[in-house]
């Protein structure tokens, strides 16, 4: 177990997926690769387990989910340490990530019954003889396909919603972080040993593809936009519904009445945390002219204090280093200036904090997801120009606004699924708020009430309680009754508003 490999690159050997530490190349652990047959077998086991899991009802599932929540809390250091070894993230960042995962698990467990439980629906006059019932039924088995950048919270979000709704789950973690994924499945089995309610299958993209075609009821995918499109195509073959949580190019707007120092602190955290490998990371800032200079100075001062190897961990995926370097070089070639870091910032496996100004909107550093600790700051005339530039992207995941008087109005105008006002990324930690994007950032929601409903099918049931006074849905209705229906309709809905 002491072999050293290319840092970060997963190795496949004799049917095993060997995961390596992106900083040192040391083995972080190994898991067996699952072939297509093994994926189908896992899904079949999960289907059988789903019958038992659904039978527990909301209360029975809640107790078990909360036991897992408590296990995560008890072993938080162990899990953060594992994420550090496997993904390179600082242990303290791993702790924060588990904290968010615990919040989602706790919320979904405690609120599933209220959000998804059966309820009566008020009867409408035209069908007064029928009672309406609404309930949300689970899909059976949900396949969760995860990325490597937040290997704990990104799968635990959809897993929490799916399990609380009554589904069982087969997780396909990223090939860069399979050991964390397996840890999640193993610890769940410690608190729910009776049936395989949460399993993990492992391998490269083909294993994710096999999961899409394995007979699951729904797929929750988190990863890049390009892969999200492949997942949709695979799911389309059997009309398997999907949630797509994809990439982003989130912007932060600094308005004239913003607390500039707080905005700079948030921009640096939002851009550099997890070495910038954050789907909702801040990659662009649009600051209005009156505060621009002060803001740039404050960002450079704060980001300049961050050190690679401590606050800034390694880039987990080796090929991402080339993308980050290309984006920085393109920004500089197109006339941008580095006020911190720059052309030599990429020193594998690390990238030192880089702040770029005067970067044209045509640069890949502005247009494409960089996924590194880089930030562009662009001077704009006013909030309108900031919103127009922030929205000029195919993505639309999150965003942030710093300001006082107009901040919420600006937040509403951002074309994205989530916005933090006078903070960054805050929405990802709130169990009762939905999380998801628009455009190339995907669709569907995890977390919160919408995230619970995402993992259940709405089912409508009507129960006839009396004889129909105005029978419409029968061949036995008479012309007189049809006339009465028309009269009733005119009475109810015929008046102009
Ligand atoms: P990726 O798309 O390369 O891989 C994601 C997962 O998909 C992996 O498990 C991979 O094995 C699997 N996969 C690859 N090809 C597949 C195929 N053809 N069919 C099915 N599955 C397949 O993404 P990544 O590099 O692991 O993660 C980084 C990306 O994820 C970034 O773009 C980031 O913005 C995004 N992300 C989004 C969110 C969000 O919630 N919106 C959260 C975290 C990361």
Short mmCIF file of C-alpha atoms and ligand atoms in Angstrom, two decimals:
data_model
loop_
_atom_site.label_atom_id
_atom_site.label_comp_id
_atom_site.label_asym_id
_atom_site.label_seq_id
_atom_site.Cartn_x
_atom_site.Cartn_y
_atom_site.Cartn_z
CA UNK A 1 0.00 0.00 0.00
CA UNK A 2 2.96 2.34 -0.26
CA UNK A 3 3.19 2.61 -4.05
CA UNK A 4 3.51 6.15 -5.38
CA UNK A 5 1.61 7.14 -8.54
CA UNK A 6 1.05 10.28 -10.59
CA UNK A 7 -0.44 12.57 -7.94
CA UNK A 8 -4.22 12.62 -8.18
CA UNK A 9 -4.54 10.29 -11.14
CA UNK A 10 -6.69 7.22 -10.40
CA UNK A 11 -5.02 3.91 -11.28
CA UNK A 12 -6.81 0.78 -12.47
CA UNK A 13 -5.06 -2.48 -11.57
CA UNK A 14 -6.40 -6.04 -11.58
CA UNK A 15 -10.02 -4.98 -11.22
CA UNK A 16 -9.24 -2.41 -8.53
CA UNK A 17 -9.57 1.35 -8.68
CA UNK A 18 -6.66 2.82 -6.75
CA UNK A 19 -7.19 6.35 -5.58
CA UNK A 20 -4.17 8.57 -5.04
CA UNK A 21 -3.40 11.62 -2.97
CA UNK A 22 -3.20 14.63 -5.34
CA UNK A 23 -0.40 16.22 -3.29
CA UNK A 24 1.87 13.20 -2.84
CA UNK A 25 0.77 10.46 -5.22
CA UNK A 26 0.50 8.03 -2.32
CA UNK A 27 -2.33 5.56 -2.40
CA UNK A 28 -5.37 6.88 -0.55
CA UNK A 29 -7.25 3.59 -0.77
CA UNK A 30 -8.71 1.14 -3.27
CA UNK A 31 -12.14 -0.16 -4.23
CA UNK A 32 -13.25 -2.92 -6.61
CA UNK A 33 -14.32 -1.78 -10.10
CA UNK A 34 -17.92 -2.65 -10.90
CA UNK A 35 -18.69 -4.00 -14.37
CA UNK A 36 -22.12 -3.59 -15.97
CA UNK A 37 -23.34 -6.86 -14.43
CA UNK A 38 -22.30 -5.72 -10.97
CA UNK A 39 -24.12 -2.40 -11.45
CA UNK A 40 -27.34 -4.16 -12.48
CA UNK A 41 -26.98 -6.58 -9.55
CA UNK A 42 -26.57 -3.66 -7.12
CA UNK A 43 -29.70 -2.01 -8.53
CA UNK A 44 -31.65 -5.28 -8.25
CA UNK A 45 -30.59 -5.60 -4.59
CA UNK A 46 -31.59 -1.97 -4.08
CA UNK A 47 -35.04 -2.64 -5.59
CA UNK A 48 -35.64 -5.42 -3.10
CA UNK A 49 -34.35 -3.27 -0.24
CA UNK A 50 -36.67 -0.44 -1.34
CA UNK A 51 -39.72 -2.51 -0.43
CA UNK A 52 -38.46 -2.80 3.17
CA UNK A 53 -37.26 0.82 3.31
CA UNK A 54 -40.62 2.16 2.04
CA UNK A 55 -42.40 -0.09 4.53
CA UNK A 56 -40.64 1.68 7.40
CA UNK A 57 -42.66 4.80 6.65
CA UNK A 58 -41.48 8.37 7.24
CA UNK A 59 -40.97 7.88 10.99
CA UNK A 60 -38.99 4.66 10.66
CA UNK A 61 -36.74 6.17 8.00
CA UNK A 62 -36.31 9.37 9.98
CA UNK A 63 -34.88 7.53 12.99
CA UNK A 64 -32.40 5.66 10.83
CA UNK A 65 -31.35 8.73 8.84
CA UNK A 66 -30.80 10.63 12.07
CA UNK A 67 -28.64 7.78 13.37
CA UNK A 68 -26.46 8.17 10.28
CA UNK A 69 -26.39 11.93 10.84
CA UNK A 70 -25.10 11.36 14.36
CA UNK A 71 -22.47 8.91 13.10
CA UNK A 72 -21.22 11.57 10.66
CA UNK A 73 -20.96 14.05 13.51
CA UNK A 74 -19.17 11.57 15.76
CA UNK A 75 -16.67 10.67 13.05
CA UNK A 76 -16.36 14.08 11.42
CA UNK A 77 -12.57 14.26 11.83
CA UNK A 78 -12.09 10.80 10.31
CA UNK A 79 -14.17 11.71 7.25
CA UNK A 80 -12.49 15.12 6.80
CA UNK A 81 -9.10 13.44 7.10
CA UNK A 82 -10.08 10.92 4.41
CA UNK A 83 -11.26 13.70 2.08
CA UNK A 84 -7.94 15.44 2.73
CA UNK A 85 -5.96 12.32 1.76
CA UNK A 86 -8.06 11.57 -1.29
CA UNK A 87 -9.05 15.00 -2.69
CA UNK A 88 -6.28 17.11 -1.15
CA UNK A 89 -8.63 19.55 0.55
CA UNK A 90 -7.49 21.09 3.83
CA UNK A 91 -8.91 19.14 6.79
CA UNK A 92 -10.73 22.22 8.09
CA UNK A 93 -12.49 22.60 4.73
CA UNK A 94 -13.46 18.94 4.98
CA UNK A 95 -14.98 19.63 8.41
CA UNK A 96 -17.08 22.46 6.95
CA UNK A 97 -18.16 20.17 4.12
CA UNK A 98 -19.36 17.49 6.55
CA UNK A 99 -21.21 20.19 8.48
CA UNK A 100 -23.23 21.08 5.38
CA UNK A 101 -23.89 17.39 4.66
CA UNK A 102 -25.19 16.89 8.22
CA UNK A 103 -27.51 19.89 7.84
CA UNK A 104 -29.10 18.44 4.68
CA UNK A 105 -29.47 14.98 6.15
CA UNK A 106 -31.05 16.33 9.33
CA UNK A 107 -33.46 18.59 7.45
CA UNK A 108 -34.59 15.97 4.93
CA UNK A 109 -35.13 13.36 7.66
CA UNK A 110 -37.22 15.72 9.79
CA UNK A 111 -39.32 17.31 7.04
CA UNK A 112 -40.02 14.49 4.57
CA UNK A 113 -43.34 13.56 6.18
CA UNK A 114 -44.65 17.13 6.14
CA UNK A 115 -43.56 17.76 2.55
CA UNK A 116 -44.33 14.37 1.01
CA UNK A 117 -46.91 12.82 3.30
CA UNK A 118 -50.41 12.04 1.97
CA UNK A 119 -52.93 14.85 2.17
CA UNK A 120 -56.50 15.67 1.23
CA UNK A 121 -57.03 18.27 -1.47
CA UNK A 122 -59.98 20.67 -1.46
CA UNK A 123 -62.69 19.65 -3.87
CA UNK A 124 -63.60 21.94 -6.77
CA UNK A 125 -67.26 22.65 -7.42
CA UNK A 126 -67.60 20.92 -10.80
CA UNK A 127 -66.48 17.60 -9.31
CA UNK A 128 -67.92 18.14 -5.86
CA UNK A 129 -68.87 14.49 -5.48
CA UNK A 130 -65.21 13.41 -5.57
CA UNK A 131 -62.65 13.79 -2.78
CA UNK A 132 -59.07 14.51 -3.85
CA UNK A 133 -55.98 12.92 -2.34
CA UNK A 134 -52.40 13.78 -3.12
CA UNK A 135 -49.37 11.77 -2.19
CA UNK A 136 -45.75 11.58 -3.22
CA UNK A 137 -44.47 8.11 -4.00
CA UNK A 138 -40.80 7.19 -4.25
CA UNK A 139 -39.23 6.11 -7.55
CA UNK A 140 -37.80 2.92 -6.07
CA UNK A 141 -34.07 3.16 -6.70
CA UNK A 142 -32.27 6.45 -7.33
CA UNK A 143 -28.83 6.43 -8.94
CA UNK A 144 -26.56 9.20 -7.64
CA UNK A 145 -23.52 10.08 -9.78
CA UNK A 146 -21.07 12.34 -8.00
CA UNK A 147 -18.07 14.59 -8.66
CA UNK A 148 -14.76 14.72 -6.79
CA UNK A 149 -14.60 18.36 -5.70
CA UNK A 150 -17.01 18.04 -2.77
CA UNK A 151 -17.09 14.26 -2.41
CA UNK A 152 -19.11 14.39 0.82
CA UNK A 153 -21.81 17.05 0.50
CA UNK A 154 -22.54 16.69 -3.23
CA UNK A 155 -23.66 13.07 -2.91
CA UNK A 156 -25.13 13.43 0.60
CA UNK A 157 -27.52 16.19 -0.62
CA UNK A 158 -29.37 14.03 -3.16
CA UNK A 159 -28.90 10.88 -1.05
CA UNK A 160 -30.67 12.61 1.87
CA UNK A 161 -33.62 13.68 -0.26
CA UNK A 162 -33.86 10.34 -2.06
CA UNK A 163 -33.68 8.21 1.10
CA UNK A 164 -36.04 10.41 3.11
CA UNK A 165 -38.56 10.17 0.26
CA UNK A 166 -38.45 6.37 0.51
CA UNK A 167 -36.05 5.41 -2.27
CA UNK A 168 -32.94 3.30 -1.92
CA UNK A 169 -29.76 4.61 -3.54
CA UNK A 170 -26.90 3.30 -5.63
CA UNK A 171 -24.05 5.82 -5.58
CA UNK A 172 -21.38 6.06 -8.29
CA UNK A 173 -18.77 8.36 -6.77
CA UNK A 174 -16.14 10.06 -8.86
CA UNK A 175 -13.19 7.88 -9.83
CA UNK A 176 -11.03 10.52 -8.09
CA UNK A 177 -12.79 10.07 -4.72
CA UNK A 178 -14.18 6.53 -4.58
CA UNK A 179 -12.91 5.86 -1.07
CA UNK A 180 -14.96 8.67 0.44
CA UNK A 181 -17.99 7.35 -1.49
CA UNK A 182 -17.44 3.85 -0.17
CA UNK A 183 -17.03 5.25 3.36
CA UNK A 184 -20.47 6.83 3.08
CA UNK A 185 -22.06 3.53 1.99
CA UNK A 186 -20.18 1.52 4.64
CA UNK A 187 -21.11 3.82 7.51
CA UNK A 188 -24.74 3.86 6.39
CA UNK A 189 -24.68 0.06 6.51
CA UNK A 190 -23.41 0.29 10.10
CA UNK A 191 -26.58 2.09 11.18
CA UNK A 192 -28.93 0.29 8.75
CA UNK A 193 -27.50 -3.23 8.57
CA UNK A 194 -30.74 -5.01 7.58
CA UNK A 195 -30.80 -4.28 3.82
CA UNK A 196 -28.55 -2.58 1.24
CA UNK A 197 -30.34 0.77 1.30
CA UNK A 198 -27.26 2.74 0.22
CA UNK A 199 -24.65 1.01 -1.95
CA UNK A 200 -21.66 2.27 -3.93
CA UNK A 201 -20.46 1.07 -7.34
CA UNK A 202 -17.12 2.18 -8.72
CA UNK A 203 -15.27 2.94 -11.91
CA UNK A 204 -14.87 5.47 -14.70
CA UNK A 205 -17.59 7.17 -16.74
CA UNK A 206 -18.79 3.90 -18.30
CA UNK A 207 -19.93 2.74 -14.86
CA UNK A 208 -21.99 5.93 -14.52
CA UNK A 209 -23.43 5.18 -17.97
CA UNK A 210 -24.26 1.62 -16.87
CA UNK A 211 -26.07 3.04 -13.82
CA UNK A 212 -28.20 5.26 -16.10
CA UNK A 213 -29.26 2.14 -18.05
CA UNK A 214 -29.60 -0.23 -15.08
CA UNK A 215 -33.31 0.14 -14.35
CA UNK A 216 -33.07 2.92 -11.75
CA UNK A 217 -36.14 5.13 -11.35
CA UNK A 218 -34.22 8.40 -11.41
CA UNK A 219 -30.67 9.71 -11.75
CA UNK A 220 -29.27 12.59 -9.71
CA UNK A 221 -26.13 13.72 -11.50
CA UNK A 222 -23.58 16.22 -10.23
CA UNK A 223 -20.61 16.99 -12.45
CA UNK A 224 -19.61 18.86 -15.57
CA UNK A 225 -22.08 20.16 -18.13
CA UNK A 226 -20.54 18.01 -20.88
CA UNK A 227 -21.02 14.83 -18.86
CA UNK A 228 -24.49 15.96 -17.80
CA UNK A 229 -25.50 15.94 -21.48
CA UNK A 230 -24.18 12.37 -21.86
CA UNK A 231 -26.09 11.30 -18.75
CA UNK A 232 -29.28 12.82 -20.18
CA UNK A 233 -28.74 11.01 -23.47
CA UNK A 234 -28.24 7.67 -21.69
CA UNK A 235 -31.30 8.26 -19.50
CA UNK A 236 -33.39 9.28 -22.51
CA UNK A 237 -33.17 5.72 -23.86
CA UNK A 238 -35.57 4.57 -21.14
CA UNK A 239 -37.15 7.93 -20.24
CA UNK A 240 -35.40 7.86 -16.88
CA UNK A 241 -35.86 11.30 -15.29
CA UNK A 242 -32.75 13.20 -14.22
CA UNK A 243 -31.61 16.05 -12.02
CA UNK A 244 -28.56 17.76 -13.46
CA UNK A 245 -26.30 19.75 -11.12
CA UNK A 246 -23.59 20.99 -13.46
CA UNK A 247 -20.88 23.63 -13.66
CA UNK A 248 -20.96 27.37 -13.23
CA UNK A 249 -19.17 30.67 -13.77
CA UNK A 250 -20.62 32.55 -10.84
CA UNK A 251 -20.30 36.30 -10.51
CA UNK A 252 -20.17 38.60 -7.50
CA UNK A 253 -21.43 42.16 -7.87
CA UNK A 254 -20.09 44.96 -5.67
CA UNK A 255 -22.49 47.91 -5.60
CA UNK A 256 -21.60 51.48 -4.63
CA UNK A 257 -22.97 51.22 -1.06
CA UNK A 258 -21.29 47.89 -0.30
CA UNK A 259 -19.10 47.18 2.70
CA UNK A 260 -15.99 46.92 0.53
CA UNK A 261 -13.86 45.08 3.04
CA UNK A 262 -16.55 42.45 3.68
CA UNK A 263 -17.06 42.09 -0.07
CA UNK A 264 -13.33 41.53 -0.59
CA UNK A 265 -13.17 38.94 2.17
CA UNK A 266 -16.16 37.09 0.71
CA UNK A 267 -14.80 37.28 -2.83
CA UNK A 268 -11.48 35.78 -1.75
CA UNK A 269 -13.18 32.99 0.18
CA UNK A 270 -15.74 32.37 -2.56
CA UNK A 271 -13.06 32.20 -5.24
CA UNK A 272 -10.23 30.44 -3.45
CA UNK A 273 -11.85 27.97 -1.05
CA UNK A 274 -11.16 24.38 -2.07
CA UNK A 275 -8.47 25.87 -4.35
CA UNK A 276 -11.26 27.31 -6.51
CA UNK A 277 -12.63 23.85 -7.31
CA UNK A 278 -16.17 24.78 -6.34
CA UNK A 279 -19.16 24.63 -8.67
CA UNK A 280 -20.64 27.71 -6.95
CA UNK A 281 -17.21 29.32 -6.59
CA UNK A 282 -16.93 33.02 -7.43
CA UNK A 283 -14.96 33.26 -10.69
CA UNK A 284 -15.85 36.82 -11.77
CA UNK A 285 -16.40 40.08 -9.92
CA UNK A 286 -18.11 43.16 -11.35
CA UNK A 287 -17.40 46.16 -9.12
CA UNK A 288 -18.91 49.60 -9.76
CA UNK A 289 -16.44 52.38 -10.50
CA UNK A 290 -16.63 54.31 -7.17
CA UNK A 291 -15.51 51.28 -5.11
CA UNK A 292 -13.42 49.45 -7.72
CA UNK A 293 -9.91 50.55 -6.67
CA UNK A 294 -10.51 50.01 -2.97
CA UNK A 295 -12.02 46.60 -3.67
CA UNK A 296 -9.10 45.45 -5.87
CA UNK A 297 -6.57 46.56 -3.23
CA UNK A 298 -8.44 44.73 -0.47
CA UNK A 299 -8.74 41.53 -2.52
CA UNK A 300 -5.04 41.55 -3.41
CA UNK A 301 -4.10 42.16 0.21
CA UNK A 302 -6.26 39.29 1.51
CA UNK A 303 -5.60 36.78 -1.27
CA UNK A 304 -1.86 37.56 -1.09
CA UNK A 305 -1.78 36.08 2.41
CA UNK A 306 -3.03 32.65 1.32
CA UNK A 307 -0.39 29.96 0.95
CA UNK A 308 -0.43 26.87 -1.23
CA UNK A 309 -0.12 23.70 0.81
CA UNK A 310 -2.06 25.21 3.73
CA UNK A 311 -5.16 27.29 2.87
CA UNK A 312 -4.87 26.44 -0.82
CA UNK A 313 -4.75 22.68 -1.38
CA UNK A 314 -3.58 20.92 -4.54
CA UNK A 315 -5.61 20.77 -7.74
CA UNK A 316 -7.25 17.36 -7.44
CA UNK A 317 -7.45 16.46 -11.13
CA UNK A 318 -4.06 16.81 -12.90
CA UNK A 319 -5.57 17.77 -16.28
CA UNK A 320 -7.33 20.76 -14.68
CA UNK A 321 -3.92 22.40 -14.24
CA UNK A 322 -3.68 22.85 -18.02
CA UNK A 323 -7.13 24.42 -18.20
CA UNK A 324 -6.30 26.89 -15.41
CA UNK A 325 -2.97 27.77 -17.08
CA UNK A 326 -4.68 28.22 -20.48
CA UNK A 327 -7.32 30.54 -19.01
CA UNK A 328 -4.74 32.72 -17.24
CA UNK A 329 -2.59 32.89 -20.37
CA UNK A 330 -5.59 33.74 -22.53
CA UNK A 331 -6.61 36.54 -20.14
CA UNK A 332 -3.10 38.01 -20.25
CA UNK A 333 -2.79 37.58 -24.04
CA UNK A 334 -6.07 39.47 -24.52
CA UNK A 335 -4.84 42.47 -22.53
CA UNK A 336 -5.68 41.48 -18.94
CA UNK A 337 -3.25 42.19 -16.10
CA UNK A 338 -2.36 40.00 -13.13
CA UNK A 339 -2.38 42.03 -9.93
CA UNK A 340 -1.60 38.85 -7.99
CA UNK A 341 -0.17 35.55 -9.25
CA UNK A 342 -0.40 35.23 -13.00
CA UNK A 343 1.46 33.31 -15.67
CA UNK A 344 3.67 31.39 -13.25
CA UNK A 345 0.93 30.66 -10.71
CA UNK A 346 0.54 27.06 -11.87
CA UNK A 347 3.17 24.92 -10.14
CA UNK A 348 1.80 21.35 -10.17
CA UNK A 349 -0.03 20.21 -8.20
CA UNK A 350 -0.69 23.72 -6.82
CA UNK A 351 -1.96 27.00 -8.24
CA UNK A 352 -1.24 30.11 -6.22
CA UNK A 353 -4.00 32.71 -5.86
CA UNK A 354 -4.36 34.77 -9.01
CA UNK A 355 -6.30 38.01 -9.39
CA UNK A 356 -6.76 39.40 -12.90
CA UNK A 357 -8.09 42.81 -13.96
CA UNK A 358 -8.98 44.40 -17.31
CA UNK A 359 -9.76 40.99 -18.78
CA UNK A 360 -11.93 41.30 -21.92
CA UNK A 361 -15.30 39.56 -21.74
CA UNK A 362 -14.25 37.39 -24.69
CA UNK A 363 -11.49 35.64 -22.73
CA UNK A 364 -11.90 32.00 -21.70
CA UNK A 365 -11.05 33.19 -18.17
CA UNK A 366 -14.41 35.03 -18.26
CA UNK A 367 -16.45 32.65 -20.40
CA UNK A 368 -15.48 29.12 -19.29
CA UNK A 369 -15.40 27.39 -15.92
CA UNK A 370 -11.79 27.73 -14.70
CA UNK A 371 -12.08 25.68 -11.50
CA UNK A 372 -8.95 27.10 -9.94
CA UNK A 373 -8.04 29.81 -7.39
CA UNK A 374 -8.34 32.64 -9.93
CA UNK A 375 -10.59 35.68 -9.93
CA UNK A 376 -11.27 38.38 -12.48
CA UNK A 377 -12.33 41.83 -11.31
CA UNK A 378 -13.98 44.08 -13.87
CA UNK A 379 -14.85 47.74 -13.43
CA UNK A 380 -18.44 48.62 -14.40
CA UNK A 381 -20.37 51.88 -14.58
CA UNK A 382 -23.29 50.82 -12.41
CA UNK A 383 -25.34 47.87 -11.16
CA UNK A 384 -27.22 47.59 -14.48
CA UNK A 385 -24.00 47.00 -16.38
CA UNK A 386 -22.88 44.57 -13.67
CA UNK A 387 -26.09 42.53 -13.99
CA UNK A 388 -25.89 42.51 -17.80
CA UNK A 389 -22.29 41.27 -17.73
CA UNK A 390 -22.91 38.76 -14.92
CA UNK A 391 -25.82 37.31 -16.92
CA UNK A 392 -23.89 37.15 -20.18
CA UNK A 393 -22.99 33.51 -19.70
CA UNK A 394 -24.44 30.18 -20.72
CA UNK A 395 -24.18 29.06 -17.10
CA UNK A 396 -26.46 30.13 -14.27
CA UNK A 397 -25.71 28.38 -11.01
CA UNK A 398 -25.18 30.79 -8.09
CA UNK A 399 -23.90 34.29 -7.50
CA UNK A 400 -23.44 37.00 -4.89
CA UNK A 401 -24.25 40.67 -4.40
CA UNK A 402 -22.67 43.11 -1.96
CA UNK A 403 -24.60 46.29 -1.30
CA UNK A 404 -27.35 47.78 0.83
CA UNK A 405 -30.23 49.65 -0.78
CA UNK A 406 -30.60 47.64 -4.02
CA UNK A 407 -28.87 44.38 -3.16
CA UNK A 408 -31.96 42.14 -3.13
CA UNK A 409 -33.34 43.73 -6.29
CA UNK A 410 -30.01 43.03 -8.00
CA UNK A 411 -30.03 39.46 -6.64
CA UNK A 412 -33.46 38.87 -8.23
CA UNK A 413 -32.19 40.02 -11.61
CA UNK A 414 -29.29 37.56 -11.70
CA UNK A 415 -30.08 34.64 -14.01
CA UNK A 416 -29.17 31.86 -11.60
CA UNK A 417 -30.69 29.38 -9.21
CA UNK A 418 -29.20 30.91 -6.05
CA UNK A 419 -27.72 34.20 -4.89
CA UNK A 420 -26.10 35.17 -1.58
CA UNK A 421 -26.50 38.80 -0.51
CA UNK A 422 -23.62 40.19 1.56
CA UNK A 423 -22.07 36.73 1.71
CA UNK A 424 -21.00 33.95 -0.62
CA UNK A 425 -22.08 30.35 -1.06
CA UNK A 426 -24.33 30.61 2.04
CA UNK A 427 -27.29 28.96 0.29
CA UNK A 428 -25.46 25.63 0.03
CA UNK A 429 -25.48 25.28 3.80
CA UNK A 430 -29.20 25.86 4.35
CA UNK A 431 -31.12 22.61 4.50
CA UNK A 432 -34.43 24.33 3.78
CA UNK A 433 -33.41 26.12 0.57
CA UNK A 434 -33.35 24.51 -2.88
CA UNK A 435 -30.07 24.15 -4.73
CA UNK A 436 -29.70 24.00 -8.50
CA UNK A 437 -29.05 26.01 -11.61
CA UNK A 438 -30.43 27.24 -14.91
CA UNK A 439 -29.10 27.00 -18.47
CA UNK A 440 -25.86 25.04 -18.82
CA UNK A 441 -25.70 24.73 -15.03
CA UNK A 442 -28.49 22.18 -15.16
CA UNK A 443 -32.04 21.80 -13.91
CA UNK A 444 -33.98 20.25 -11.09
CA UNK A 445 -33.28 20.93 -7.43
CA UNK A 446 -31.71 19.16 -4.50
CA UNK A 447 -32.06 20.28 -0.84
CA UNK A 448 -35.15 21.73 0.83
CA UNK A 449 -38.77 21.02 -0.06
CA UNK A 450 -38.12 21.09 -3.80
CA UNK A 451 -35.24 18.70 -3.29
CA UNK A 452 -37.50 16.24 -1.49
CA UNK A 453 -40.18 16.45 -4.18
CA UNK A 454 -37.49 15.83 -6.81
CA UNK A 455 -37.19 12.28 -5.50
CA UNK A 456 -40.88 11.41 -5.49
CA UNK A 457 -43.68 11.19 -8.03
CA UNK A 458 -46.81 13.18 -7.36
CA UNK A 459 -49.72 10.77 -7.30
CA UNK A 460 -53.31 11.97 -7.56
CA UNK A 461 -56.17 9.82 -6.26
CA UNK A 462 -59.86 10.76 -6.41
CA UNK A 463 -62.54 9.02 -4.37
CA UNK A 464 -66.19 9.35 -5.38
CA UNK A 465 -68.27 10.09 -2.32
CA UNK A 466 -71.75 10.61 -3.77
CA UNK A 467 -73.85 10.34 -6.88
CA UNK A 468 -73.01 13.02 -9.47
CA UNK A 469 -75.47 15.87 -9.75
CA UNK A 470 -74.00 16.94 -13.07
CA UNK A 471 -72.59 13.72 -14.55
CA UNK A 472 -70.02 14.67 -17.19
CA UNK A 473 -67.83 11.59 -17.49
CA UNK A 474 -70.35 9.03 -18.59
CA UNK A 475 -72.10 8.03 -21.81
CA UNK A 476 -75.29 8.08 -19.79
CA UNK A 477 -75.46 11.84 -19.40
CA UNK A 478 -78.49 13.45 -21.05
CA UNK A 479 -78.56 16.57 -23.27
CA UNK A 480 -80.38 18.35 -20.42
CA UNK A 481 -77.55 17.54 -18.04
CA UNK A 482 -75.00 18.87 -20.52
CA UNK A 483 -77.05 22.10 -20.71
CA UNK A 484 -76.96 22.28 -16.92
CA UNK A 485 -73.19 21.81 -16.96
CA UNK A 486 -72.87 24.73 -19.40
CA UNK A 487 -75.12 26.85 -17.19
CA UNK A 488 -73.08 25.99 -14.09
CA UNK A 489 -69.88 26.78 -15.96
CA UNK A 490 -71.22 30.21 -17.01
CA UNK A 491 -72.31 30.90 -13.46
CA UNK A 492 -68.96 29.92 -12.00
CA UNK A 493 -66.51 31.17 -14.59
CA UNK A 494 -68.43 33.22 -17.13
CA UNK A 495 -68.02 36.63 -15.55
CA UNK A 496 -65.27 38.85 -17.01
CA UNK A 497 -62.58 39.63 -14.40
P1 LIG B 1 -17.37 14.93 -14.46
O1 LIG B 1 -18.52 15.35 -15.29
O2 LIG B 1 -16.09 14.65 -15.13
O3 LIG B 1 -17.73 13.59 -13.64
C1 LIG B 1 -18.82 13.53 -12.76
C2 LIG B 1 -19.23 12.08 -12.59
O4 LIG B 1 -19.77 11.60 -13.81
C3 LIG B 1 -18.08 11.13 -12.23
O5 LIG B 1 -18.53 10.22 -11.26
C4 LIG B 1 -17.80 10.44 -13.55
O6 LIG B 1 -17.23 9.16 -13.41
C5 LIG B 1 -19.19 10.34 -14.13
N1 LIG B 1 -19.24 10.17 -15.58
C6 LIG B 1 -18.30 10.51 -16.51
N2 LIG B 1 -18.74 10.18 -17.75
C7 LIG B 1 -19.97 9.65 -17.60
C8 LIG B 1 -20.94 9.15 -18.52
N3 LIG B 1 -20.71 9.12 -19.84
N4 LIG B 1 -22.11 8.68 -18.02
C9 LIG B 1 -22.36 8.72 -16.69
N5 LIG B 1 -21.48 9.16 -15.78
C10 LIG B 1 -20.30 9.64 -16.23
O7 LIG B 1 -17.23 16.03 -13.33
P2 LIG B 1 -16.09 16.18 -12.23
O8 LIG B 1 -14.84 16.60 -12.89
O9 LIG B 1 -16.08 14.98 -11.37
O10 LIG B 1 -16.66 17.37 -11.34
C11 LIG B 1 -16.41 18.71 -11.61
C12 LIG B 1 -17.60 19.35 -12.26
O11 LIG B 1 -18.73 19.17 -11.43
C13 LIG B 1 -17.45 20.85 -12.41
O12 LIG B 1 -17.96 21.24 -13.66
C14 LIG B 1 -18.32 21.40 -11.29
O13 LIG B 1 -18.79 22.69 -11.52
C15 LIG B 1 -19.41 20.40 -11.27
N6 LIG B 1 -20.09 20.41 -9.97
C16 LIG B 1 -21.38 20.86 -9.91
C17 LIG B 1 -22.03 20.91 -8.70
C18 LIG B 1 -23.46 21.38 -8.59
O14 LIG B 1 -24.08 21.09 -7.58
N7 LIG B 1 -24.00 22.09 -9.56
C19 LIG B 1 -21.38 20.50 -7.54
C20 LIG B 1 -20.07 20.06 -7.63
C21 LIG B 1 -19.45 20.01 -8.87
#
